[in-house]
Coordinates of C-alpha atoms in Angstrom, one line a residue:
M557 CA 29.1 70.0 176.2
T558 CA 28.9 72.2 173.1
S559 CA 25.4 73.3 172.0
T560 CA 24.1 72.5 168.6
F561 CA 24.5 75.1 165.8
R562 CA 20.9 75.8 164.6
T563 CA 19.5 78.0 161.9
L564 CA 16.1 79.0 160.6
T565 CA 15.5 80.6 157.2
V566 CA 12.1 82.0 156.3
P567 CA 10.7 84.2 153.5
L568 CA 10.7 87.9 154.2
D569 CA 8.1 90.3 152.8
G570 CA 9.9 92.6 150.3
N571 CA 6.9 94.3 148.8
A572 CA 7.8 97.7 150.4
S573 CA 11.5 97.3 149.7
A574 CA 12.1 98.8 146.3
G575 CA 15.6 99.9 147.5
G576 CA 16.7 96.4 148.0
L577 CA 19.5 95.6 150.5
P578 CA 21.0 99.1 150.8
Q579 CA 18.1 100.1 153.0
F580 CA 19.3 97.6 155.6
L581 CA 22.8 99.2 155.7
V582 CA 22.0 101.2 158.9
R583 CA 24.7 99.9 161.3
D584 CA 28.4 100.6 161.2
D585 CA 29.1 97.0 162.3
V586 CA 26.9 95.5 159.5
L587 CA 28.3 92.6 157.5
C588 CA 27.7 93.4 153.8
W589 CA 27.8 91.8 150.3
T590 CA 25.6 93.5 147.8
R591 CA 25.3 94.1 144.1
R592 CA 22.3 95.6 142.2
E593 CA 20.2 95.7 145.4
A594 CA 20.7 92.0 145.9
G595 CA 23.0 89.9 148.1
L596 CA 23.4 89.5 151.9
V597 CA 23.7 91.6 155.0
G598 CA 24.4 90.3 158.5
F599 CA 23.9 91.6 162.0
G600 CA 25.6 90.5 165.2
E601 CA 28.0 87.7 165.7
I602 CA 27.7 84.2 167.3
A603 CA 31.0 82.6 166.1
R604 CA 34.3 83.6 164.6
F605 CA 37.3 81.8 163.2
T606 CA 40.7 83.5 162.8
A607 CA 44.0 82.4 161.3
T608 CA 47.2 83.7 159.8
G609 CA 49.8 82.2 157.6
P610 CA 49.9 80.0 154.4
E611 CA 47.2 77.6 155.6
R612 CA 44.6 80.2 156.5
F613 CA 42.1 79.2 153.7
L614 CA 42.3 75.5 154.4
E615 CA 42.1 76.0 158.2
A616 CA 39.0 78.2 157.7
D617 CA 37.5 75.6 155.3
I618 CA 37.9 72.8 157.9
W619 CA 36.4 74.9 160.7
W620 CA 33.4 75.8 158.6
R621 CA 32.7 72.3 157.4
H622 CA 32.9 71.0 160.9
L623 CA 30.6 73.7 162.2
V624 CA 27.9 73.0 159.6
L625 CA 28.3 69.2 159.4
E626 CA 25.9 68.5 162.3
A627 CA 24.0 71.7 162.3
D628 CA 20.2 71.7 162.7
I629 CA 19.1 73.5 159.6
S630 CA 15.5 74.6 158.8
D631 CA 15.3 76.3 155.5
S632 CA 12.0 76.8 153.6
V633 CA 13.6 79.0 150.9
E634 CA 16.6 76.9 149.7
L635 CA 18.5 79.4 147.6
P636 CA 22.2 80.1 147.5
G637 CA 22.9 82.1 150.7
T638 CA 20.1 80.6 152.8
G639 CA 20.7 78.4 155.8
P640 CA 24.0 78.8 157.6
V641 CA 26.2 81.6 156.3
A642 CA 29.6 83.1 157.2
F643 CA 31.1 86.3 155.9
G644 CA 34.9 86.4 155.5
S645 CA 37.9 88.5 154.8
F646 CA 41.4 87.1 154.3
A647 CA 44.9 88.7 154.3
F648 CA 46.5 89.2 150.9
S649 CA 49.8 87.7 152.0
K650 CA 50.6 84.5 153.8
K651 CA 53.3 86.5 155.6
S652 CA 50.9 89.2 156.8
T653 CA 50.4 89.8 160.5
H654 CA 46.8 90.7 159.6
V655 CA 44.3 88.2 161.0
S656 CA 42.1 86.5 158.4
R657 CA 38.5 85.7 159.6
L658 CA 35.2 84.1 159.1
I659 CA 32.3 85.6 161.0
V660 CA 28.9 83.9 161.6
P661 CA 26.3 86.5 162.3
E662 CA 23.1 86.2 164.3
I663 CA 20.8 87.5 161.6
V664 CA 21.1 87.5 157.8
V665 CA 18.8 89.3 155.3
G666 CA 19.1 88.1 151.8
V667 CA 17.8 89.2 148.4
R668 CA 18.0 87.2 145.2
D669 CA 15.9 87.8 142.0
G670 CA 13.5 90.0 144.0
Q671 CA 13.0 87.3 146.7
Y672 CA 13.8 88.2 150.3
W673 CA 14.6 85.9 153.2
L674 CA 15.6 86.1 156.8
T675 CA 17.9 83.7 158.6
Q676 CA 18.5 83.5 162.3
M677 CA 21.5 81.5 163.7
T678 CA 22.2 80.5 167.2
F679 CA 23.9 78.1 169.6
D680 CA 21.2 78.6 172.3
D681 CA 18.7 75.9 173.2
G682 CA 15.6 78.0 172.8
E683 CA 13.2 77.4 170.0
L684 CA 13.8 79.3 166.7
T685 CA 10.6 80.8 165.3
E686 CA 9.7 83.2 162.4
A687 CA 8.3 85.7 164.9
G688 CA 11.5 85.5 167.0
A689 CA 13.7 86.0 164.0
L690 CA 11.6 89.1 162.9
T691 CA 11.9 90.5 166.5
A692 CA 15.6 90.0 166.5
L693 CA 16.0 91.7 163.1
A694 CA 13.9 94.7 164.3
G695 CA 16.1 94.9 167.4
W696 CA 19.2 95.2 165.3
L697 CA 17.7 97.7 162.9
S698 CA 16.4 99.9 165.7
G699 CA 19.9 100.4 167.0
G700 CA 21.2 101.7 163.7
S701 CA 21.3 105.2 162.0
T702 CA 18.6 106.5 159.8
P703 CA 19.5 105.9 156.2
G704 CA 17.2 108.4 154.6
D705 CA 16.2 107.8 151.0
V706 CA 18.0 104.9 149.4
P707 CA 17.3 105.0 145.6
A708 CA 17.2 101.8 143.6
G709 CA 20.1 103.1 141.6
G710 CA 20.7 103.8 137.9
E711 CA 22.9 102.8 135.0
A712 CA 26.6 102.6 135.6
G713 CA 28.1 106.1 135.8
A714 CA 24.8 107.7 136.8
V715 CA 24.9 110.3 139.6
V716 CA 22.2 109.0 142.0
R717 CA 22.4 111.8 144.6
P718 CA 24.7 114.6 145.7
L719 CA 28.1 113.5 147.0
P720 CA 28.5 113.7 150.8
S721 CA 30.8 116.2 152.3
A722 CA 33.3 115.6 155.2
D723 CA 34.2 119.0 156.4
G724 CA 37.8 119.3 157.6
A725 CA 38.9 115.9 156.3
T726 CA 42.5 115.6 155.4
L727 CA 44.7 113.1 153.5
H728 CA 48.1 112.0 154.6
T729 CA 51.0 110.0 153.1
G730 CA 50.9 106.3 153.7
S731 CA 53.8 103.9 153.7
L732 CA 55.5 105.6 150.8
S733 CA 55.4 109.2 149.5
E734 CA 54.3 109.6 145.9
E735 CA 57.9 110.1 144.8
D736 CA 59.1 107.0 146.6
W737 CA 56.2 105.0 145.1
M738 CA 57.0 106.1 141.6
A739 CA 60.6 105.1 142.2
A740 CA 59.3 101.6 143.2
V741 CA 57.4 101.4 140.0
A742 CA 60.5 102.3 138.0
A743 CA 62.4 99.6 139.9
G744 CA 59.7 97.1 139.1
V745 CA 59.9 98.0 135.4
A746 CA 63.6 97.5 135.5
E747 CA 63.2 94.0 137.1
I748 CA 60.7 93.1 134.4
R749 CA 63.1 94.2 131.7
T750 CA 65.7 91.7 133.1
G751 CA 63.3 88.9 132.3
A752 CA 62.8 88.0 136.0
L753 CA 59.0 88.4 135.7
E754 CA 56.3 89.5 133.2
K755 CA 54.1 91.5 135.5
L756 CA 54.1 93.1 138.9
V757 CA 51.3 94.7 140.9
L758 CA 52.3 97.5 143.2
A759 CA 50.0 99.0 145.8
R760 CA 50.1 102.2 147.8
D761 CA 48.1 103.5 150.8
I762 CA 46.9 106.9 151.9
V763 CA 45.3 107.8 155.3
A764 CA 42.2 109.9 155.6
T765 CA 41.4 111.7 158.9
V766 CA 37.8 112.7 159.3
P767 CA 37.2 114.9 162.3
S768 CA 33.4 114.6 162.1
G769 CA 33.7 110.8 162.3
V770 CA 33.4 107.9 159.8
N771 CA 29.9 106.6 159.2
A772 CA 30.6 103.1 157.9
A773 CA 26.9 102.5 157.1
Q774 CA 26.7 105.7 155.0
V775 CA 29.9 104.7 153.2
L776 CA 28.5 101.3 152.3
R777 CA 25.2 102.8 151.1
E778 CA 27.0 105.4 148.9
L779 CA 29.1 102.6 147.4
A780 CA 26.1 100.3 146.9
V781 CA 24.0 102.9 145.0
R782 CA 26.8 104.5 143.0
Y783 CA 28.8 101.3 142.0
R784 CA 25.9 98.9 141.2
E785 CA 28.1 96.8 138.8
C786 CA 30.5 96.2 141.7
W787 CA 30.2 94.0 144.7
T788 CA 30.0 96.2 147.8
Y789 CA 31.5 94.6 150.8
G790 CA 31.8 95.3 154.5
V791 CA 33.5 92.9 157.0
D792 CA 34.9 94.0 160.3
G793 CA 35.9 97.5 159.3
L794 CA 37.0 96.5 155.8
V795 CA 34.8 98.4 153.3
G796 CA 34.8 98.8 149.6
A797 CA 33.2 98.1 146.2
T798 CA 35.1 95.6 144.1
P799 CA 34.6 95.1 140.3
E800 CA 36.6 91.8 140.4
M801 CA 35.1 88.4 141.3
L802 CA 37.8 85.9 142.3
I803 CA 35.4 83.0 142.4
Q804 CA 31.6 82.5 142.6
V805 CA 30.3 79.0 143.2
E806 CA 26.8 77.8 142.8
G807 CA 26.4 74.1 142.8
R808 CA 29.0 72.7 140.4
T809 CA 29.3 76.0 138.4
A810 CA 32.1 78.4 139.2
Q811 CA 32.5 81.8 137.7
A812 CA 35.1 84.6 137.9
R813 CA 35.5 88.1 136.5
V814 CA 39.0 89.1 135.7
L815 CA 40.1 92.7 135.3
A816 CA 43.4 94.1 134.0
G817 CA 43.8 97.3 132.0
T818 CA 42.4 100.6 133.4
L819 CA 41.5 104.0 132.0
D820 CA 40.4 107.0 134.1
R821 CA 37.1 108.3 132.8
R822 CA 38.3 111.9 133.4
D823 CA 40.8 111.3 130.6
A824 CA 37.9 111.3 128.2
H825 CA 36.9 114.9 128.9
G826 CA 37.3 117.0 125.8
E827 CA 37.5 114.0 123.5
A828 CA 35.4 114.0 120.4
G829 CA 32.8 111.3 120.0
I830 CA 31.2 108.8 122.3
P831 CA 33.1 108.1 125.6
M832 CA 32.8 104.3 125.1
D833 CA 34.4 104.7 121.7
Y834 CA 37.3 106.4 123.4
A835 CA 37.6 103.6 125.9
E836 CA 37.5 101.0 123.1
R837 CA 40.2 102.8 121.2
V838 CA 42.6 103.5 124.1
L839 CA 42.0 100.3 126.2
A840 CA 41.2 97.6 123.6
G841 CA 43.6 99.1 121.1
S842 CA 46.6 99.2 123.5
E843 CA 49.1 96.5 123.2
K844 CA 50.3 97.2 126.8
Q845 CA 46.8 97.0 128.3
R846 CA 45.9 93.8 126.3
H847 CA 49.1 92.1 127.3
E848 CA 48.5 92.9 131.0
H849 CA 44.9 91.5 130.6
E850 CA 46.1 88.3 128.9
I851 CA 48.5 87.6 131.7
A852 CA 45.7 87.9 134.3
I853 CA 43.4 85.6 132.3
Q854 CA 46.1 82.9 131.8
S855 CA 46.9 83.1 135.5
L856 CA 43.3 82.4 136.6
T857 CA 42.4 79.7 134.0
S858 CA 45.6 77.7 134.5
Q859 CA 45.0 77.6 138.3
L860 CA 41.3 76.8 137.9
A861 CA 41.8 74.1 135.2
P862 CA 42.7 71.2 137.6
F863 CA 39.4 71.6 139.4
S864 CA 37.3 71.9 136.2
E865 CA 35.9 69.4 133.7
A866 CA 34.9 72.2 131.3
M867 CA 35.8 75.9 131.1
N868 CA 34.7 78.8 128.9
A869 CA 36.4 82.2 128.7
H870 CA 35.7 85.2 126.4
D871 CA 38.0 85.2 123.4
E872 CA 38.0 89.0 123.5
P873 CA 37.8 91.2 126.7
F874 CA 34.9 93.6 127.0
I875 CA 34.9 97.2 128.4
L876 CA 33.5 97.4 131.9
E877 CA 32.2 100.9 132.5
L878 CA 32.2 102.2 136.1
P879 CA 31.6 105.7 137.3
N880 CA 35.3 106.4 137.9
V881 CA 37.2 104.2 135.3
W882 CA 36.9 101.8 132.4
H883 CA 38.4 98.3 132.6
L884 CA 39.3 95.5 130.2
A885 CA 37.3 92.6 131.7
S886 CA 36.7 89.0 130.9
D887 CA 34.3 86.5 132.5
V888 CA 35.3 82.9 133.0
K889 CA 32.9 80.0 133.6
A890 CA 33.8 76.5 134.7
E891 CA 32.0 73.3 135.5
L892 CA 33.7 71.9 138.6
A893 CA 35.0 68.3 138.6
E894 CA 35.1 66.0 141.6
V895 CA 38.5 66.0 143.3
E896 CA 39.1 63.0 145.6
G897 CA 35.4 62.2 145.6
H898 CA 33.9 65.6 146.2
V899 CA 33.4 69.0 144.5
P900 CA 36.0 71.5 145.8
T901 CA 34.7 74.1 148.2
C902 CA 34.9 77.8 147.7
L903 CA 37.8 78.1 150.2
A904 CA 39.7 75.2 148.5
L905 CA 39.4 77.0 145.2
I906 CA 40.5 80.3 146.8
N907 CA 43.5 78.5 148.2
A908 CA 44.5 77.4 144.7
L909 CA 43.7 80.7 142.9
H910 CA 45.0 83.3 145.3
P911 CA 46.9 85.4 144.5
T912 CA 46.2 85.8 140.8
A913 CA 48.3 87.8 138.4
A914 CA 45.7 90.6 138.6
V915 CA 46.7 91.5 142.1
C916 CA 50.2 90.0 142.4
G917 CA 52.0 89.5 139.1
T918 CA 53.6 86.6 137.4
P919 CA 55.5 84.4 138.2
T920 CA 53.7 84.6 141.5
L921 CA 56.7 83.8 143.8
V922 CA 59.0 86.3 142.1
A923 CA 56.3 89.0 142.0
G924 CA 55.4 88.3 145.7
A925 CA 59.0 88.7 146.8
L926 CA 59.4 91.9 144.8
I927 CA 56.1 93.3 146.3
R928 CA 57.5 92.8 149.8
K929 CA 60.8 94.5 148.8
L930 CA 59.3 97.5 147.0
E931 CA 56.0 98.4 148.7
H932 CA 57.2 98.8 152.3
L933 CA 53.6 97.9 153.2
D934 CA 51.6 95.1 154.8
R935 CA 48.6 95.1 152.5
G936 CA 46.5 93.5 155.3
P937 CA 43.1 92.5 153.7
Y938 CA 43.6 94.7 150.7
A939 CA 43.6 92.6 147.5
G940 CA 42.7 89.5 149.6
P941 CA 39.5 87.5 149.2
V942 CA 36.4 88.9 150.7
G943 CA 32.8 87.5 150.6
W944 CA 30.6 84.7 152.0
L945 CA 29.8 81.0 151.9
D946 CA 27.0 78.8 152.9
A947 CA 26.6 75.2 154.1
A948 CA 25.8 73.9 150.7
G949 CA 29.1 75.0 149.2
N950 CA 27.8 78.1 147.4
G951 CA 29.6 81.4 147.9
E952 CA 30.9 84.6 146.3
W953 CA 34.4 85.8 146.9
G954 CA 35.6 89.0 145.4
I955 CA 39.1 90.6 145.5
A956 CA 39.1 93.4 148.1
L957 CA 39.8 96.3 145.8
R958 CA 38.6 99.9 145.7
G959 CA 38.4 99.6 149.5
A960 CA 39.7 100.8 152.8
V961 CA 40.1 99.8 156.4
I962 CA 38.4 101.9 159.1
E963 CA 41.2 101.9 161.7
D964 CA 39.3 104.0 164.3
P965 CA 36.2 106.3 164.4
H966 CA 38.2 109.1 162.6
T967 CA 40.9 107.3 160.6
V968 CA 40.6 105.4 157.3
R969 CA 43.4 103.8 155.4
L970 CA 42.8 103.5 151.7
Y971 CA 44.5 101.2 149.2
A972 CA 45.0 101.2 145.5
G973 CA 47.3 99.3 143.1
C974 CA 48.4 99.0 139.5
G975 CA 49.6 96.3 137.2
I976 CA 53.2 97.1 136.1
V977 CA 54.5 95.7 132.8
D978 CA 57.3 96.6 130.4
G979 CA 56.3 100.1 129.2
S980 CA 54.6 101.2 132.4
Q981 CA 55.2 104.9 133.2
P982 CA 55.5 105.8 136.9
E983 CA 53.5 109.1 136.5
A984 CA 50.7 107.4 134.7
E985 CA 50.5 104.6 137.3
L986 CA 50.4 107.1 140.1
A987 CA 47.5 108.9 138.3
E988 CA 45.7 105.5 138.0
T989 CA 45.9 105.0 141.8
W990 CA 44.1 108.3 142.4
A991 CA 41.4 107.2 140.0
K992 CA 41.1 104.0 142.0
F993 CA 41.0 105.8 145.3
R994 CA 38.1 107.9 144.0
P995 CA 35.2 105.6 145.0
M996 CA 36.2 105.5 148.6
L997 CA 37.2 109.2 148.8
E998 CA 33.8 110.2 147.4
S999 CA 31.9 107.9 149.7
L1000 CA 33.8 109.4 152.6
G1001 CA 32.9 112.9 151.4
I1002 CA 36.4 113.8 150.3
S1003 CA 37.1 115.3 146.9
N1004 CA 40.3 114.9 145.0

C-alpha cells in the first residue's frame, strides 16, 4: 500500500537574511530557481518522474496531478510556491535521448516579497512539525560548503565582487569546430533564402575541463548575484541564468518574456555617448534584429492565443540590459480561459508553446529538421523548459539558456545559440555565441 504524500509549509524567519535565497545555495546538489534574491531552493529528493519523447510534458503533467490529488497538505502561508512543489527540466527535442524529469525535494525554502517560508514533504507516516522541518533544513545546510559573503546584489551590469579563478582550466571544441559551425550558419542562411523558412536557431557547445573541480553551489551563487534580472536555475547538474521566461502562471494569469536580438556589451567600448543609447541605435534601429524579434513574438502569441481570453503584448520591444549583452525584449501577459472545463496547467501550456521561434525557428517543423541536420548535436536540456510548479497550478518555467551541464566533477558542457535570418553573418553569429557563453565561463572562473 502506497503511503500518502504529505506536506507542511510554515513561515520562516528571514530577519537575518538580507542576502535572500543565494545564501542557501551551499550544496552542489541543490535545486534552484531564484531571481532578485527571491524564488525557491530545494534539498533532497523523495520522488522523481522521468520521460522521453513527444509526450514528455503531458506525461509529467498527469504524474504530478495524480501525486497531489490526494495529498495531505498543511499550508499556513498560501503563496505561489508553497505546499507541494516539484522542480523540472525537460529535453529540448522530442527526439532527444536526454531524460526529462520532475523532482520532488524533501525540503523547500521559498522567498517572495520579503516573506520566507519552509516546506517539508514526505511519504513517511511520522508527524510533520515545524520543529522537525527546521531540524531537517539545518541538517541539509550543515552538509554544504561555506558560501562566504553573499551580497544582496546591485543594478544590472554592476560588478558585485571579484570574479572567481579556476587555475588550469581549459576549453575544448564541442560537437562542431568554429569553422564547421560557421559553415552550418551559412547553410542555414542559404535555406532561408530559398523561402523554406524565415528563421533558424543554431546552437553550439564547448567543453570546459576544470582540474580543481566544479563547485556547482559557487557557480549558482555567482550567477544569482551577477545576473539579478535573470532566473538562475539548477536542476540535476543543469545550471544557468536565463533571461527568457517561457511561461509563468499565477492563478489565471500567464506571463512570458520573449527575447530575440542580441548585442555584445563589449561592442560598445570606445563608442561616444551613453551605452544604452548605443544599444537603442544598434538593436532597436536594426531591421534584421527587429524582424527576428517580431518572428519570436508572433510565435509565442499565436500558440498562447487558444488558451487565453485576453492577451496583452508590448507594441514596441524594450532593451533588456544584462552584464554581458543587451537584448530586444517583450513581455506578454494573458488571462487564461477554461479549456474543457478547467484552466490549463503549466505543463499543458508548455506542451503547446515549446519550442518557440526564439529557440527553434519558424516554421517549427522545418526549423527543427534543419537543426538536427546542421548542428550535429543533441541539445539535451539546453533551450528546453526549466523551472517549478506547485499543486495549485502556479509555476515558473524559463528556457534553459546561458547554461551548462555538469557532466562530472571536472567537466562542464556549455551551450549557446543564435537566431539566424536572412542577412546573418557567420562570423558575427560566432562572436555572439562567445558573448552568451560569458556568464557561465565567468562563474566557472574561466576568462575569454
